[in-house]
Amino acid sequence: MTDKLKPLREQIDAIDAQILELLNRRAQIAQQVGHVKAETQAPVFRPEREAQVLRGVAERNPGPMGDREVQTIFREIMSSCRSLEKRVTVAYLGPAGTFSEQAVYQQFGSAVEGLPCASIDEVFRSAEAGTADFGVVPIENSSEGAVNRTLDMMLQTSLIISGEVAIAVHHSLMTKSGNMDGVTAICAHSQALAQCQVWLNQNYPNVARHAVASNAEAARMAGEDGTVAAIASELAGAQYKLGVVKGHIQDDPHNRTRFAVVGTLQTAPSGKDQTSLVLAVPNKAGAVYQLLAPLAKHGVSMTRFESRPARMGSWEYYFYVDVEGHVHDTAVAQALGELQSNAAFFKVLGSYPVSL
């Protein structure tokens, strides 16, 4: 067996040497790109460019490696090369071990500085103040719908959406001991409790449930108190040395959360983009239909339509809308121009590459 493996390992070693040489050649060119960007004050992170690269490697991938695995490798290569220009700081809903942190690394790669924040509001404040270059915030969940605080903050902030990332959300029930002996409370973020409600009702209907700031905070609490069980990711459980009582307890096995990357960067078209808007209509019959008519007229597809009370003491609403395409696309630009003229309130939240 050793004799058969030796020549194969020698081939792998030779290929690894070539890969290392090519990686460093790429890094050297990335440094040159950084010098040019510094001279022109261009942004270090270009989500549309990175999206094009990742789509391109998947399209050209002959196998046997899967597209997702190849994209993960190239994302880390781009992240490491980008850090030679500048190490990007990204704020997220903390502490460490949250799905928000996972979304940061899935979007930016691991060569970034993560800045955990205690609330969604703090993520926005950090990006607005320049403490962080970007913020990553949950915007909607496939089973529980919109994250309302994020929608409210998007209405108020001067930040725009520069990217999006969707991740699979798998919840585990965990404790310090790895079992439920002596547990008197189950803690998690309110969304996680809702996403696991059926399973909890069937298995632990008499154990109190408490909503906390994040799942990772629940994991931290469980790590310090044997009477507390946490619903969180296994990554958070490992962070706080918890044992898994039961994995994958979410009611929807295909549960996913979509995150928005917010900052001051306006992205250029990538070839596969989405534009997010917030609108309000005059209080008259047929106003919503008339408002959205320009989208159909110009062949622009609407992928999301969410209403949110305006919270001004009357029954008025803001409408959060996603459409296919970029604001620089001719059809989208024409549709939005007509749409704006019909709206009582109109704000483009951002155009950005669609999540891989």
mmCIF file of C-alpha atoms in Angstrom:
data_model
loop_
_atom_site.group_PDB
_atom_site.id
_atom_site.type_symbol
_atom_site.label_atom_id
_atom_site.label_comp_id
_atom_site.label_asym_id
_atom_site.label_seq_id
_atom_site.Cartn_x
_atom_site.Cartn_y
_atom_site.Cartn_z
ATOM 1 C CA MET A 1 0.000 0.000 0.000
ATOM 2 C CA THR A 2 2.812 2.439 0.887
ATOM 3 C CA ASP A 3 4.554 1.776 -2.427
ATOM 4 C CA LYS A 4 1.344 2.577 -4.303
ATOM 5 C CA LEU A 5 0.684 5.776 -2.310
ATOM 6 C CA LYS A 6 4.202 7.201 -2.561
ATOM 7 C CA PRO A 7 4.103 8.269 -6.245
ATOM 8 C CA LEU A 8 0.577 9.704 -5.810
ATOM 9 C CA ARG A 9 1.674 11.742 -2.788
ATOM 10 C CA GLU A 10 4.699 12.970 -4.725
ATOM 11 C CA GLN A 11 2.361 14.177 -7.479
ATOM 12 C CA ILE A 12 0.199 15.952 -4.891
ATOM 13 C CA ASP A 13 3.279 17.597 -3.342
ATOM 14 C CA ALA A 14 4.379 18.841 -6.756
ATOM 15 C CA ILE A 15 0.928 20.223 -7.513
ATOM 16 C CA ASP A 16 0.781 21.876 -4.067
ATOM 17 C CA ALA A 17 4.067 23.636 -4.824
ATOM 18 C CA GLN A 18 2.594 24.950 -8.075
ATOM 19 C CA ILE A 19 -0.576 26.081 -6.306
ATOM 20 C CA LEU A 20 1.485 27.910 -3.670
ATOM 21 C CA GLU A 21 3.522 29.674 -6.352
ATOM 22 C CA LEU A 22 0.377 30.715 -8.230
ATOM 23 C CA LEU A 23 -1.333 31.911 -5.037
ATOM 24 C CA ASN A 24 1.578 34.178 -4.225
ATOM 25 C CA ARG A 25 1.707 35.464 -7.793
ATOM 26 C CA ARG A 26 -1.982 36.314 -7.458
ATOM 27 C CA ALA A 27 -1.296 37.999 -4.127
ATOM 28 C CA GLN A 28 1.442 40.138 -5.686
ATOM 29 C CA ILE A 29 -0.935 41.317 -8.397
ATOM 30 C CA ALA A 30 -3.556 41.993 -5.717
ATOM 31 C CA GLN A 31 -1.041 44.242 -3.967
ATOM 32 C CA GLN A 32 -0.574 46.155 -7.220
ATOM 33 C CA VAL A 33 -4.347 46.475 -7.503
ATOM 34 C CA GLY A 34 -4.339 47.849 -3.964
ATOM 35 C CA HIS A 35 -1.824 50.551 -4.915
ATOM 36 C CA VAL A 36 -3.993 51.601 -7.877
ATOM 37 C CA LYS A 37 -7.099 51.660 -5.670
ATOM 38 C CA ALA A 38 -5.289 53.766 -3.086
ATOM 39 C CA GLU A 39 -4.306 56.302 -5.760
ATOM 40 C CA THR A 40 -7.864 56.512 -7.091
ATOM 41 C CA GLN A 41 -9.559 56.097 -3.672
ATOM 42 C CA ALA A 42 -11.481 53.092 -5.023
ATOM 43 C CA PRO A 43 -13.113 50.713 -2.515
ATOM 44 C CA VAL A 44 -11.224 47.608 -1.447
ATOM 45 C CA PHE A 45 -14.276 45.329 -1.421
ATOM 46 C CA ARG A 46 -16.149 45.068 -4.723
ATOM 47 C CA PRO A 47 -19.030 42.616 -4.208
ATOM 48 C CA GLU A 48 -20.019 42.680 -7.879
ATOM 49 C CA ARG A 49 -16.480 41.726 -8.963
ATOM 50 C CA GLU A 50 -16.252 38.916 -6.395
ATOM 51 C CA ALA A 51 -19.698 37.623 -7.395
ATOM 52 C CA GLN A 52 -18.572 37.513 -11.038
ATOM 53 C CA VAL A 53 -15.433 35.572 -10.095
ATOM 54 C CA LEU A 54 -17.375 33.038 -8.018
ATOM 55 C CA ARG A 55 -20.015 32.519 -10.697
ATOM 56 C CA GLY A 56 -17.264 32.188 -13.287
ATOM 57 C CA VAL A 57 -15.343 29.456 -11.467
ATOM 58 C CA ALA A 58 -18.573 27.475 -11.038
ATOM 59 C CA GLU A 59 -19.365 27.793 -14.748
ATOM 60 C CA ARG A 60 -15.849 26.667 -15.746
ATOM 61 C CA ASN A 61 -15.537 23.938 -13.123
ATOM 62 C CA PRO A 62 -15.022 20.549 -14.839
ATOM 63 C CA GLY A 63 -15.156 18.525 -11.584
ATOM 64 C CA PRO A 64 -14.770 16.244 -9.740
ATOM 65 C CA MET A 65 -14.862 18.998 -7.074
ATOM 66 C CA GLY A 66 -18.336 20.442 -6.582
ATOM 67 C CA ASP A 67 -19.134 24.035 -7.499
ATOM 68 C CA ARG A 68 -19.837 24.990 -3.886
ATOM 69 C CA GLU A 69 -16.486 23.637 -2.695
ATOM 70 C CA VAL A 70 -14.619 25.405 -5.490
ATOM 71 C CA GLN A 71 -16.397 28.674 -4.695
ATOM 72 C CA THR A 72 -15.504 28.333 -1.001
ATOM 73 C CA ILE A 73 -11.823 27.961 -1.888
ATOM 74 C CA PHE A 74 -11.873 30.949 -4.238
ATOM 75 C CA ARG A 75 -13.751 33.067 -1.707
ATOM 76 C CA GLU A 76 -10.951 32.472 0.799
ATOM 77 C CA ILE A 77 -8.315 33.244 -1.841
ATOM 78 C CA MET A 78 -10.025 36.571 -2.613
ATOM 79 C CA SER A 79 -10.445 37.299 1.092
ATOM 80 C CA SER A 80 -6.751 36.712 1.797
ATOM 81 C CA CYS A 81 -5.663 38.801 -1.202
ATOM 82 C CA ARG A 82 -8.089 41.576 -0.245
ATOM 83 C CA SER A 83 -6.598 41.691 3.251
ATOM 84 C CA LEU A 84 -3.220 42.588 1.690
ATOM 85 C CA GLU A 85 -4.878 45.806 0.503
ATOM 86 C CA LYS A 86 -6.857 46.438 3.710
ATOM 87 C CA ARG A 87 -8.381 44.210 6.357
ATOM 88 C CA VAL A 88 -12.092 44.957 6.186
ATOM 89 C CA THR A 89 -14.033 45.315 9.465
ATOM 90 C CA VAL A 90 -17.570 43.920 9.489
ATOM 91 C CA ALA A 91 -20.096 44.478 12.289
ATOM 92 C CA TYR A 92 -22.645 41.759 13.051
ATOM 93 C CA LEU A 93 -25.171 40.738 15.690
ATOM 94 C CA GLY A 94 -23.011 39.012 18.286
ATOM 95 C CA PRO A 95 -21.552 37.554 20.348
ATOM 96 C CA ALA A 96 -19.281 35.145 18.471
ATOM 97 C CA GLY A 97 -21.027 32.019 17.224
ATOM 98 C CA THR A 98 -24.208 33.579 15.831
ATOM 99 C CA PHE A 99 -25.618 32.849 12.392
ATOM 100 C CA SER A 100 -24.853 36.509 11.662
ATOM 101 C CA GLU A 101 -21.146 35.798 12.207
ATOM 102 C CA GLN A 102 -21.461 32.771 9.933
ATOM 103 C CA ALA A 103 -23.007 35.029 7.271
ATOM 104 C CA VAL A 104 -20.060 37.434 7.577
ATOM 105 C CA TYR A 105 -17.534 34.718 6.755
ATOM 106 C CA GLN A 106 -19.715 33.249 4.025
ATOM 107 C CA GLN A 107 -19.824 36.644 2.314
ATOM 108 C CA PHE A 108 -16.356 38.051 3.018
ATOM 109 C CA GLY A 109 -14.200 34.991 3.733
ATOM 110 C CA SER A 110 -12.247 34.573 6.964
ATOM 111 C CA ALA A 111 -9.599 37.290 6.404
ATOM 112 C CA VAL A 112 -11.747 40.049 7.926
ATOM 113 C CA GLU A 113 -12.121 41.651 11.347
ATOM 114 C CA GLY A 114 -15.467 40.725 12.866
ATOM 115 C CA LEU A 115 -17.044 43.282 15.188
ATOM 116 C CA PRO A 116 -19.749 41.649 17.366
ATOM 117 C CA CYS A 117 -22.568 44.010 18.393
ATOM 118 C CA ALA A 118 -25.245 43.667 21.049
ATOM 119 C CA SER A 119 -28.153 44.626 18.773
ATOM 120 C CA ILE A 120 -29.167 45.229 15.176
ATOM 121 C CA ASP A 121 -29.277 48.958 15.954
ATOM 122 C CA GLU A 122 -25.643 48.843 17.076
ATOM 123 C CA VAL A 123 -24.630 47.114 13.833
ATOM 124 C CA PHE A 124 -26.129 50.023 11.887
ATOM 125 C CA ARG A 125 -24.529 52.609 14.176
ATOM 126 C CA SER A 126 -21.096 50.995 13.784
ATOM 127 C CA ALA A 127 -21.308 51.110 9.995
ATOM 128 C CA GLU A 128 -22.724 54.652 10.013
ATOM 129 C CA ALA A 129 -19.963 55.914 12.307
ATOM 130 C CA GLY A 130 -17.207 54.231 10.291
ATOM 131 C CA THR A 131 -16.195 51.951 13.161
ATOM 132 C CA ALA A 132 -16.959 49.138 10.723
ATOM 133 C CA ASP A 133 -16.654 49.181 6.946
ATOM 134 C CA PHE A 134 -19.831 47.121 6.607
ATOM 135 C CA GLY A 135 -22.563 45.619 8.723
ATOM 136 C CA VAL A 136 -24.334 42.291 8.251
ATOM 137 C CA VAL A 137 -27.945 42.136 9.461
ATOM 138 C CA PRO A 138 -30.689 39.492 9.168
ATOM 139 C CA ILE A 139 -33.440 40.706 6.870
ATOM 140 C CA GLU A 140 -35.821 37.750 6.492
ATOM 141 C CA ASN A 141 -36.293 34.106 7.403
ATOM 142 C CA SER A 142 -37.920 31.508 5.148
ATOM 143 C CA SER A 143 -40.322 30.348 7.865
ATOM 144 C CA GLU A 144 -40.823 33.414 10.078
ATOM 145 C CA GLY A 145 -40.740 36.182 7.458
ATOM 146 C CA ALA A 146 -39.194 39.626 7.777
ATOM 147 C CA VAL A 147 -36.933 40.758 10.610
ATOM 148 C CA ASN A 148 -38.904 43.872 11.454
ATOM 149 C CA ARG A 149 -36.173 45.757 13.297
ATOM 150 C CA THR A 150 -33.923 45.537 10.255
ATOM 151 C CA LEU A 151 -36.713 46.842 8.017
ATOM 152 C CA ASP A 152 -37.309 49.773 10.389
ATOM 153 C CA MET A 153 -33.601 50.611 10.480
ATOM 154 C CA MET A 154 -33.313 50.425 6.674
ATOM 155 C CA LEU A 155 -36.019 53.058 6.470
ATOM 156 C CA GLN A 156 -34.116 55.413 8.789
ATOM 157 C CA THR A 157 -30.473 54.860 7.863
ATOM 158 C CA SER A 158 -28.302 56.537 5.254
ATOM 159 C CA LEU A 159 -26.615 53.173 4.625
ATOM 160 C CA ILE A 160 -27.455 51.120 1.545
ATOM 161 C CA ILE A 161 -27.472 47.408 0.804
ATOM 162 C CA SER A 162 -24.231 46.349 -0.899
ATOM 163 C CA GLY A 163 -24.795 42.593 -0.940
ATOM 164 C CA GLU A 164 -26.829 39.708 0.388
ATOM 165 C CA VAL A 165 -26.083 36.235 1.676
ATOM 166 C CA ALA A 166 -28.483 33.380 2.456
ATOM 167 C CA ILE A 167 -27.493 30.593 4.821
ATOM 168 C CA ALA A 168 -29.127 27.373 5.956
ATOM 169 C CA VAL A 169 -30.215 27.673 9.584
ATOM 170 C CA HIS A 170 -29.948 24.487 11.645
ATOM 171 C CA HIS A 171 -30.884 24.790 15.309
ATOM 172 C CA SER A 172 -29.637 22.478 18.051
ATOM 173 C CA LEU A 173 -30.804 22.142 21.651
ATOM 174 C CA MET A 174 -27.704 22.185 23.875
ATOM 175 C CA THR A 175 -26.781 22.216 27.551
ATOM 176 C CA LYS A 176 -23.672 22.233 29.673
ATOM 177 C CA SER A 177 -24.130 18.515 30.459
ATOM 178 C CA GLY A 178 -25.460 17.382 27.093
ATOM 179 C CA ASN A 179 -28.779 16.306 28.641
ATOM 180 C CA MET A 180 -31.871 18.049 30.050
ATOM 181 C CA ASP A 181 -31.480 16.925 33.686
ATOM 182 C CA GLY A 182 -32.198 19.884 35.972
ATOM 183 C CA VAL A 183 -32.978 22.287 33.095
ATOM 184 C CA THR A 184 -35.656 24.844 33.990
ATOM 185 C CA ALA A 185 -35.441 27.235 31.022
ATOM 186 C CA ILE A 186 -34.795 27.120 27.287
ATOM 187 C CA CYS A 187 -33.260 30.318 25.913
ATOM 188 C CA ALA A 188 -32.806 31.582 22.348
ATOM 189 C CA HIS A 189 -33.484 34.561 20.115
ATOM 190 C CA SER A 190 -37.229 35.083 19.640
ATOM 191 C CA GLN A 191 -36.983 34.053 15.973
ATOM 192 C CA ALA A 192 -35.259 30.782 16.877
ATOM 193 C CA LEU A 193 -37.910 29.993 19.504
ATOM 194 C CA ALA A 194 -40.592 30.570 16.871
ATOM 195 C CA GLN A 195 -38.744 28.433 14.309
ATOM 196 C CA CYS A 196 -38.619 25.501 16.776
ATOM 197 C CA GLN A 197 -42.042 25.979 18.362
ATOM 198 C CA VAL A 198 -43.683 22.749 17.154
ATOM 199 C CA TRP A 199 -40.727 20.594 18.213
ATOM 200 C CA LEU A 200 -40.541 22.279 21.619
ATOM 201 C CA ASN A 201 -44.285 21.853 22.183
ATOM 202 C CA GLN A 202 -43.984 18.139 21.433
ATOM 203 C CA ASN A 203 -40.865 17.450 23.469
ATOM 204 C CA TYR A 204 -40.561 20.037 26.263
ATOM 205 C CA PRO A 205 -43.979 21.712 26.609
ATOM 206 C CA ASN A 206 -43.532 22.424 30.323
ATOM 207 C CA VAL A 207 -40.071 23.982 30.241
ATOM 208 C CA ALA A 208 -40.104 27.801 30.338
ATOM 209 C CA ARG A 209 -38.854 29.617 27.235
ATOM 210 C CA HIS A 210 -37.044 32.928 27.389
ATOM 211 C CA ALA A 211 -36.139 35.169 24.462
ATOM 212 C CA VAL A 212 -32.636 36.690 24.630
ATOM 213 C CA ALA A 213 -30.621 39.009 22.384
ATOM 214 C CA SER A 214 -29.126 36.235 20.230
ATOM 215 C CA ASN A 215 -28.720 32.467 20.061
ATOM 216 C CA ALA A 216 -25.035 32.844 20.855
ATOM 217 C CA GLU A 217 -25.960 34.777 23.990
ATOM 218 C CA ALA A 218 -28.210 31.864 24.942
ATOM 219 C CA ALA A 219 -25.265 29.498 24.383
ATOM 220 C CA ARG A 220 -23.071 31.682 26.601
ATOM 221 C CA MET A 221 -25.700 31.588 29.349
ATOM 222 C CA ALA A 222 -26.026 27.798 29.074
ATOM 223 C CA GLY A 223 -22.260 27.471 29.333
ATOM 224 C CA GLU A 224 -22.375 29.234 32.698
ATOM 225 C CA ASP A 225 -25.608 27.766 34.108
ATOM 226 C CA GLY A 226 -26.543 24.074 34.061
ATOM 227 C CA THR A 227 -30.253 24.893 34.488
ATOM 228 C CA VAL A 228 -30.341 26.703 31.110
ATOM 229 C CA ALA A 229 -30.661 25.027 27.716
ATOM 230 C CA ALA A 230 -29.813 26.985 24.575
ATOM 231 C CA ILE A 231 -31.116 26.796 21.041
ATOM 232 C CA ALA A 232 -28.228 27.773 18.796
ATOM 233 C CA SER A 233 -25.894 26.578 16.088
ATOM 234 C CA GLU A 234 -23.434 23.817 16.888
ATOM 235 C CA LEU A 235 -20.709 26.391 16.129
ATOM 236 C CA ALA A 236 -21.967 28.452 19.060
ATOM 237 C CA GLY A 237 -22.199 25.302 21.160
ATOM 238 C CA ALA A 238 -18.568 24.483 20.478
ATOM 239 C CA GLN A 239 -17.613 28.062 21.341
ATOM 240 C CA TYR A 240 -19.147 27.702 24.820
ATOM 241 C CA LYS A 241 -18.367 23.978 25.342
ATOM 242 C CA LEU A 242 -21.950 22.722 25.239
ATOM 243 C CA GLY A 243 -23.202 19.200 24.634
ATOM 244 C CA VAL A 244 -25.875 18.580 22.011
ATOM 245 C CA VAL A 245 -29.143 17.222 23.410
ATOM 246 C CA LYS A 246 -30.790 17.141 19.972
ATOM 247 C CA GLY A 247 -29.700 18.552 16.620
ATOM 248 C CA HIS A 248 -31.790 19.964 13.749
ATOM 249 C CA ILE A 249 -34.839 20.789 15.859
ATOM 250 C CA GLN A 250 -36.120 23.546 13.552
ATOM 251 C CA ASP A 251 -39.664 22.859 12.341
ATOM 252 C CA ASP A 252 -38.758 23.591 8.704
ATOM 253 C CA PRO A 253 -35.884 21.344 7.532
ATOM 254 C CA HIS A 254 -35.159 23.845 4.734
ATOM 255 C CA ASN A 255 -35.032 26.820 7.093
ATOM 256 C CA ARG A 256 -32.902 29.661 5.680
ATOM 257 C CA THR A 257 -32.132 33.220 6.731
ATOM 258 C CA ARG A 258 -31.264 35.993 4.312
ATOM 259 C CA PHE A 259 -28.789 38.629 5.479
ATOM 260 C CA ALA A 260 -28.109 42.078 4.018
ATOM 261 C CA VAL A 261 -24.652 43.617 3.798
ATOM 262 C CA VAL A 262 -25.078 47.322 4.609
ATOM 263 C CA GLY A 263 -22.579 50.124 4.117
ATOM 264 C CA THR A 264 -21.889 53.195 2.008
ATOM 265 C CA LEU A 265 -20.718 51.302 -1.085
ATOM 266 C CA GLN A 266 -22.841 51.549 -4.217
ATOM 267 C CA THR A 267 -22.167 48.429 -6.250
ATOM 268 C CA ALA A 268 -21.912 48.338 -10.034
ATOM 269 C CA PRO A 269 -23.922 45.787 -12.055
ATOM 270 C CA SER A 270 -22.643 42.215 -11.761
ATOM 271 C CA GLY A 271 -24.881 40.640 -14.381
ATOM 272 C CA LYS A 272 -27.243 39.029 -11.879
ATOM 273 C CA ASP A 273 -28.517 41.649 -9.463
ATOM 274 C CA GLN A 274 -31.435 42.646 -7.282
ATOM 275 C CA THR A 275 -32.728 46.059 -6.222
ATOM 276 C CA SER A 276 -34.506 46.717 -2.927
ATOM 277 C CA LEU A 277 -36.952 49.601 -2.426
ATOM 278 C CA VAL A 278 -39.224 51.010 0.244
ATOM 279 C CA LEU A 279 -42.404 52.767 -0.876
ATOM 280 C CA ALA A 280 -45.555 54.396 0.412
ATOM 281 C CA VAL A 281 -48.680 55.196 -1.563
ATOM 282 C CA PRO A 282 -51.286 57.953 -1.456
ATOM 283 C CA ASN A 283 -54.402 56.956 0.479
ATOM 284 C CA LYS A 284 -56.771 56.324 -2.434
ATOM 285 C CA ALA A 285 -58.439 53.359 -4.127
ATOM 286 C CA GLY A 286 -56.170 51.321 -6.402
ATOM 287 C CA ALA A 287 -53.058 53.184 -5.291
ATOM 288 C CA VAL A 288 -50.885 50.085 -4.790
ATOM 289 C CA TYR A 289 -51.907 48.641 -8.164
ATOM 290 C CA GLN A 290 -51.153 51.928 -9.928
ATOM 291 C CA LEU A 291 -47.870 52.260 -8.056
ATOM 292 C CA LEU A 292 -46.542 48.888 -9.203
ATOM 293 C CA ALA A 293 -47.883 49.034 -12.760
ATOM 294 C CA PRO A 294 -44.588 50.426 -14.209
ATOM 295 C CA LEU A 295 -42.810 47.208 -13.187
ATOM 296 C CA ALA A 296 -45.104 45.124 -15.385
ATOM 297 C CA LYS A 297 -44.982 47.720 -18.153
ATOM 298 C CA HIS A 298 -41.198 47.503 -18.412
ATOM 299 C CA GLY A 299 -40.941 43.753 -17.799
ATOM 300 C CA VAL A 300 -39.277 44.035 -14.371
ATOM 301 C CA SER A 301 -39.990 41.058 -12.117
ATOM 302 C CA MET A 302 -40.882 41.636 -8.466
ATOM 303 C CA THR A 303 -39.428 38.958 -6.180
ATOM 304 C CA ARG A 304 -40.589 40.241 -2.787
ATOM 305 C CA PHE A 305 -43.400 42.449 -1.462
ATOM 306 C CA GLU A 306 -43.613 43.094 2.288
ATOM 307 C CA SER A 307 -45.818 45.579 4.129
ATOM 308 C CA ARG A 308 -44.912 47.272 7.403
ATOM 309 C CA PRO A 309 -47.047 49.720 9.424
ATOM 310 C CA ALA A 310 -45.804 53.293 9.148
ATOM 311 C CA ARG A 311 -46.242 53.634 12.940
ATOM 312 C CA MET A 312 -47.584 57.175 12.651
ATOM 313 C CA GLY A 313 -50.847 56.614 14.484
ATOM 314 C CA SER A 314 -52.923 55.840 11.387
ATOM 315 C CA TRP A 315 -53.447 52.755 9.235
ATOM 316 C CA GLU A 316 -50.749 53.579 6.704
ATOM 317 C CA TYR A 317 -48.004 51.271 5.463
ATOM 318 C CA TYR A 318 -44.572 51.188 3.953
ATOM 319 C CA PHE A 319 -44.005 48.543 1.313
ATOM 320 C CA TYR A 320 -40.638 46.797 1.018
ATOM 321 C CA VAL A 321 -40.099 45.551 -2.522
ATOM 322 C CA ASP A 322 -37.328 43.566 -4.241
ATOM 323 C CA VAL A 323 -37.075 43.536 -8.027
ATOM 324 C CA GLU A 324 -34.761 41.705 -10.390
ATOM 325 C CA GLY A 325 -32.019 43.794 -11.960
ATOM 326 C CA HIS A 326 -29.795 46.781 -11.149
ATOM 327 C CA VAL A 327 -30.782 50.454 -11.048
ATOM 328 C CA HIS A 328 -28.368 51.022 -13.946
ATOM 329 C CA ASP A 329 -30.238 48.502 -16.123
ATOM 330 C CA THR A 330 -32.347 50.390 -18.669
ATOM 331 C CA ALA A 331 -35.643 48.632 -17.935
ATOM 332 C CA VAL A 332 -35.231 48.942 -14.163
ATOM 333 C CA ALA A 333 -34.241 52.624 -14.399
ATOM 334 C CA GLN A 334 -37.289 53.442 -16.530
ATOM 335 C CA ALA A 335 -39.656 51.487 -14.283
ATOM 336 C CA LEU A 336 -38.335 53.086 -11.103
ATOM 337 C CA GLY A 337 -38.507 56.561 -12.636
ATOM 338 C CA GLU A 338 -42.240 56.125 -13.320
ATOM 339 C CA LEU A 339 -42.801 54.355 -10.014
ATOM 340 C CA GLN A 340 -41.208 57.223 -8.075
ATOM 341 C CA SER A 341 -43.521 59.752 -9.695
ATOM 342 C CA ASN A 342 -46.553 57.782 -8.411
ATOM 343 C CA ALA A 343 -45.260 57.184 -4.868
ATOM 344 C CA ALA A 344 -45.931 59.235 -1.758
ATOM 345 C CA PHE A 345 -42.553 57.992 -0.472
ATOM 346 C CA PHE A 346 -39.744 56.361 -2.446
ATOM 347 C CA LYS A 347 -36.308 55.144 -1.355
ATOM 348 C CA VAL A 348 -33.868 52.824 -3.116
ATOM 349 C CA LEU A 349 -32.254 50.665 -0.423
ATOM 350 C CA GLY A 350 -29.594 49.369 -2.815
ATOM 351 C CA SER A 351 -28.736 47.343 -5.908
ATOM 352 C CA TYR A 352 -26.466 44.369 -5.298
ATOM 353 C CA PRO A 353 -25.463 40.909 -6.574
ATOM 354 C CA VAL A 354 -27.949 38.118 -5.879
ATOM 355 C CA SER A 355 -26.696 35.683 -3.251
ATOM 356 C CA LEU A 356 -24.935 32.597 -4.554
#
